[in-house]
mmCIF file of C-alpha atoms in Angstrom:
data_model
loop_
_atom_site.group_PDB
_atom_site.id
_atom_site.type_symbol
_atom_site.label_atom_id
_atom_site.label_comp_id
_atom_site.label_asym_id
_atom_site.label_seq_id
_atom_site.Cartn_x
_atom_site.Cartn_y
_atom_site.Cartn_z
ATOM 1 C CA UNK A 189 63.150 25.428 120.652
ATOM 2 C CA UNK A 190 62.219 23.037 123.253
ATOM 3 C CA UNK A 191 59.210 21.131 122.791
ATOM 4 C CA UNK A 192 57.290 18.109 124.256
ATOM 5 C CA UNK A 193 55.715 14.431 123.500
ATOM 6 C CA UNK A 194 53.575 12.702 126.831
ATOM 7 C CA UNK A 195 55.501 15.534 129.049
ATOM 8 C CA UNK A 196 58.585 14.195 127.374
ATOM 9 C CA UNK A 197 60.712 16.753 126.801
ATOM 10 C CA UNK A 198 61.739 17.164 122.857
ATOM 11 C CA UNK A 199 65.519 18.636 122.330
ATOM 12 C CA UNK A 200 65.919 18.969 118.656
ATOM 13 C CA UNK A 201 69.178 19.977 116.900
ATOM 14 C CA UNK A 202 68.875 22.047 114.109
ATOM 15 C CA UNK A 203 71.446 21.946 111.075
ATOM 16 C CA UNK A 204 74.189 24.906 112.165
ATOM 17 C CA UNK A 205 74.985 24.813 108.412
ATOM 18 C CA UNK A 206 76.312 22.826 105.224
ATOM 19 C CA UNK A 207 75.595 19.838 104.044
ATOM 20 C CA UNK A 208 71.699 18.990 106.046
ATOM 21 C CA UNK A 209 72.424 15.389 105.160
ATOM 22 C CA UNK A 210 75.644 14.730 106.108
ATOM 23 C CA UNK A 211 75.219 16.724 109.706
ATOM 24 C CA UNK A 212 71.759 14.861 110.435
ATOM 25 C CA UNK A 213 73.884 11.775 109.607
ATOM 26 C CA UNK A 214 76.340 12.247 111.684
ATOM 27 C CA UNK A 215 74.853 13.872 114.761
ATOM 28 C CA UNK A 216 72.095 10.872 114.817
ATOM 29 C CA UNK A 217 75.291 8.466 115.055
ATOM 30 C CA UNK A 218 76.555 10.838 117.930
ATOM 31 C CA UNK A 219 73.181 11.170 119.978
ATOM 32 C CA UNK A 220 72.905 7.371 119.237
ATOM 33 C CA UNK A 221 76.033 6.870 121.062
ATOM 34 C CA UNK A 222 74.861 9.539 123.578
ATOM 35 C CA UNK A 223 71.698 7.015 123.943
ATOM 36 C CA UNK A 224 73.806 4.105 124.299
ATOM 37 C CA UNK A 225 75.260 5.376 127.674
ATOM 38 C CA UNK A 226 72.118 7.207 129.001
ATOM 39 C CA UNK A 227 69.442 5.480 127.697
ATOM 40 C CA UNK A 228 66.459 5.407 130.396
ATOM 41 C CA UNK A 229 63.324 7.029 128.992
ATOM 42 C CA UNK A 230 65.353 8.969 125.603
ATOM 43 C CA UNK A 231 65.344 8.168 122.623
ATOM 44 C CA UNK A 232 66.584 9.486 119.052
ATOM 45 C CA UNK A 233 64.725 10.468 115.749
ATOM 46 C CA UNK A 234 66.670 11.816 112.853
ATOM 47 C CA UNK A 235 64.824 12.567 109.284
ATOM 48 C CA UNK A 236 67.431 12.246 105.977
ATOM 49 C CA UNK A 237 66.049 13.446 102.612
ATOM 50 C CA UNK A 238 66.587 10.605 100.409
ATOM 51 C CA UNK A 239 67.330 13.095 97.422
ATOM 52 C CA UNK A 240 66.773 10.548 94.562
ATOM 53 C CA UNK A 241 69.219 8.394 96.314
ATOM 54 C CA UNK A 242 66.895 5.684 97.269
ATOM 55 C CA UNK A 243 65.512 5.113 100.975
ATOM 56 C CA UNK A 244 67.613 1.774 101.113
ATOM 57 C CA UNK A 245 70.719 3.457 100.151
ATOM 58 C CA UNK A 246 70.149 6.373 102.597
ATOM 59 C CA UNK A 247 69.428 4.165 105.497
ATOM 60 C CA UNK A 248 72.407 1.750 105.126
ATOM 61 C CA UNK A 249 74.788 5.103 104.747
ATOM 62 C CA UNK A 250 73.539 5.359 108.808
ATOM 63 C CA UNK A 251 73.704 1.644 108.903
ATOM 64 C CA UNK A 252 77.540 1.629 108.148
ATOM 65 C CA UNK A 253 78.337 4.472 110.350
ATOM 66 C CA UNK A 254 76.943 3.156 113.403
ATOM 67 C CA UNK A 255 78.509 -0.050 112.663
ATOM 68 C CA UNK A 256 81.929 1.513 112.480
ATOM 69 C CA UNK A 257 81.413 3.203 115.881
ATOM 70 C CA UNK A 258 79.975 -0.311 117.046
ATOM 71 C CA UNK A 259 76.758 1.149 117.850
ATOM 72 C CA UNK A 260 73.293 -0.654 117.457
ATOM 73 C CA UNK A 261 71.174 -0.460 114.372
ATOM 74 C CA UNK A 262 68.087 1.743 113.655
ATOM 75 C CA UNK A 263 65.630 0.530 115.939
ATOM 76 C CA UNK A 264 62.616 2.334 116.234
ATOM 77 C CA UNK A 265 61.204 -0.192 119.424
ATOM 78 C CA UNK A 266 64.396 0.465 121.057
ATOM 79 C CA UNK A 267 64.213 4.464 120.707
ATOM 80 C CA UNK A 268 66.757 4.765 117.778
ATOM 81 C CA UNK A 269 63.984 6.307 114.690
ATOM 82 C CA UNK A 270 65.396 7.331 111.442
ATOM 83 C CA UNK A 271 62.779 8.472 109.022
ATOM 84 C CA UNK A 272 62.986 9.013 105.551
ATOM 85 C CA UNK A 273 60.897 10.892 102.754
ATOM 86 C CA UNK A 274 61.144 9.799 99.545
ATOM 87 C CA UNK A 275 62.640 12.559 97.382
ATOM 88 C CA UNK A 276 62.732 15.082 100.026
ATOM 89 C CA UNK A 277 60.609 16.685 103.515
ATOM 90 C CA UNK A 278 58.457 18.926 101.438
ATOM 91 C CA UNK A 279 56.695 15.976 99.759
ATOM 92 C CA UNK A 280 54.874 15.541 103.450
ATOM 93 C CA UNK A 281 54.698 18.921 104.650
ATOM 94 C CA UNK A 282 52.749 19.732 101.365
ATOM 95 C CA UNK A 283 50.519 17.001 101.593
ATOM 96 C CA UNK A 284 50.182 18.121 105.747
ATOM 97 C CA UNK A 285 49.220 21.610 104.977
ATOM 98 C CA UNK A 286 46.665 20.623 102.152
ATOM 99 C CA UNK A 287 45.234 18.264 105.039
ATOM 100 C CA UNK A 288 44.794 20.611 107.828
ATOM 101 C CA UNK A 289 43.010 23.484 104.796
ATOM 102 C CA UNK A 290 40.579 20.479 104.468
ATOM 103 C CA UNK A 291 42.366 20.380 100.594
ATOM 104 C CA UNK A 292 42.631 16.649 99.000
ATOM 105 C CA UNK A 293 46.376 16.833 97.483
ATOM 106 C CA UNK A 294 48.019 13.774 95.700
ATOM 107 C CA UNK A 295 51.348 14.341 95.992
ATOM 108 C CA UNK A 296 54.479 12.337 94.123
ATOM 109 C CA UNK A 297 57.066 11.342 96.309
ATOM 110 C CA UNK A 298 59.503 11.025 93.852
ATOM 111 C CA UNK A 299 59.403 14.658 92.564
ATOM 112 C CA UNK A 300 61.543 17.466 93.634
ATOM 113 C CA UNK A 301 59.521 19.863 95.098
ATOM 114 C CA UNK A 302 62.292 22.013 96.076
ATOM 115 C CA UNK A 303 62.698 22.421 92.641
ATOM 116 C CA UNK A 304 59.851 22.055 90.203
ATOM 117 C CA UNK A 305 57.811 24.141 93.137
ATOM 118 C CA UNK A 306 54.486 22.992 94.572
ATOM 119 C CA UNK A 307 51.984 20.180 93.836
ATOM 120 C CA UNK A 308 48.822 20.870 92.109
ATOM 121 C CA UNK A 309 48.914 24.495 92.465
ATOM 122 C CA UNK A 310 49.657 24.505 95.911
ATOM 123 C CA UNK A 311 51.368 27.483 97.725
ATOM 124 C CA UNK A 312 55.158 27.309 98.625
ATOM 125 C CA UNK A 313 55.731 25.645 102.058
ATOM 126 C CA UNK A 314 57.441 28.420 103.662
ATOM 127 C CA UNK A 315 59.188 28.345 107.560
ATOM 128 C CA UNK A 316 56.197 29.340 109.344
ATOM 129 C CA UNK A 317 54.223 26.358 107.670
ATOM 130 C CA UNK A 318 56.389 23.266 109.044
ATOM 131 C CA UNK A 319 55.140 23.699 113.193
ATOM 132 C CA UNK A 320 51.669 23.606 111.970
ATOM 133 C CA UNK A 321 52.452 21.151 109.487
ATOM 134 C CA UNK A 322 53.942 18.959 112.817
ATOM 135 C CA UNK A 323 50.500 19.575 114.252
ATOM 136 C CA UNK A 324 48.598 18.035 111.751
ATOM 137 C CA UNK A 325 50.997 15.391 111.628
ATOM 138 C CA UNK A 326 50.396 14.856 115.709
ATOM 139 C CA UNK A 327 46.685 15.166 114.965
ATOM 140 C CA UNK A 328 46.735 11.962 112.253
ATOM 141 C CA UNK A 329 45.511 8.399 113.291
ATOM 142 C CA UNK A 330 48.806 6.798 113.425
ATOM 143 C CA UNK A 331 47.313 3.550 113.081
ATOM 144 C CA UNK A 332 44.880 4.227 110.079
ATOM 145 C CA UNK A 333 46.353 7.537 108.078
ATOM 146 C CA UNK A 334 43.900 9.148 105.989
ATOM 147 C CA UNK A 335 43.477 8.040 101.523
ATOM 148 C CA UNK A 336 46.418 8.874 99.460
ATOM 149 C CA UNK A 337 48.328 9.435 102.648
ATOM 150 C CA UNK A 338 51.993 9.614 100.956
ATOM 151 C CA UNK A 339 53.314 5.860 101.157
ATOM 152 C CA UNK A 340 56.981 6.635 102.859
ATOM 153 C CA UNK A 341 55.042 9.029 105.157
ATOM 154 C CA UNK A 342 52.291 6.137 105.815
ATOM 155 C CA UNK A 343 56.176 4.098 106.621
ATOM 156 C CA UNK A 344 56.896 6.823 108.793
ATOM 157 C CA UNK A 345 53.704 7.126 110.787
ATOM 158 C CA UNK A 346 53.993 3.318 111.919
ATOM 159 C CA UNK A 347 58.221 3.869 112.776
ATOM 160 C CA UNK A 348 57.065 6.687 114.818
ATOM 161 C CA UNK A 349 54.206 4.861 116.598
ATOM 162 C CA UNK A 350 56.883 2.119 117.438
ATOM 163 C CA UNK A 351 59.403 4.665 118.552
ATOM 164 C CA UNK A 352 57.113 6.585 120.846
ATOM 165 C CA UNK A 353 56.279 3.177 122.725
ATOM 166 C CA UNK A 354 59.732 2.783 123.474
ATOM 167 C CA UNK A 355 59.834 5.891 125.018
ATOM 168 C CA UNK A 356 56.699 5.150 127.063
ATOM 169 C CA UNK A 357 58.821 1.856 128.756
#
């Protein structure tokens, strides 16, 4: 599903199946390359779970394949975003949907909540959560995120304030 940022409009990919990681990794390398040739006004943002990896590690395993294609680094002022959670996605879209209930929700961003379930008795993120979970996100002040604002997502919030300038250009 389409969708739009400043009348921009949004294409995303979604995973056809397998390995999430290893596609996202891949196809940002490939609509980097894409971005490389038609560049005006695009950009690219791809999201990785770091999945107890470490964010370093994760971002240098894009690093070294956009080297080998002889493509230019993550950049999010020149439209190429990659963002990464710590642990995994459902870190910030539980701490999203306890924002937009009005809930206060200190979440660890090293747990698995895929696994040991929800934070502080939260209720399982399910499908129909994440769009309104992007709202809230929308809604934040990028420049000054709300207390106990996840760290990595506080990380995020500035990469994606950078990456929607270069768009603007």
């Amino acid at each position: 599903m389409a969708s739009s940022v400043d009348g921009r409009t949004i294409d995303p990919k979604p995973n056809p199946g397998g390995s999430g990681h290893d596609w996202v990794k891949n196809q940002f390398v490939v609509e980097v390359a894409n971005l490389c040739r038609f560049s005006e006004g695009r950009g690219v943002l791809g999201l990785i779970d770091e999945d107890g990896q470490g964010v370093a590690a994760r971002g240098r395993e894009v690093e070294d394949l956009l080297k080998k294609r002889d493509l230019p680094p993550i950049s999010p002022r020149e439209g190429r975003c990659l963002l990464l959670p710590t642990r995994n996605l459902e870190t910030w879209l539980y701490w999203l949907t306890a924002c937009r209930h009005g809930v206060s929700l200190v979440v660890d961003e090293v747990a698995d909540y895929k696994k040991d379930g929800p934070p502080g008795g939260a209720s399982r993120i399910r499908n129909e959560d994440c769009g309104p979970a992007g709202a809230a996100l929308h809604a934040l002040d990028h420049t000054q995120p709300p207390q106990r604002c996840p760290p990595m997502l506080v990380r995020a919030l500035g990469h994606l304030r950078e990456f929607l300038e270069a768009l603007r250009r």
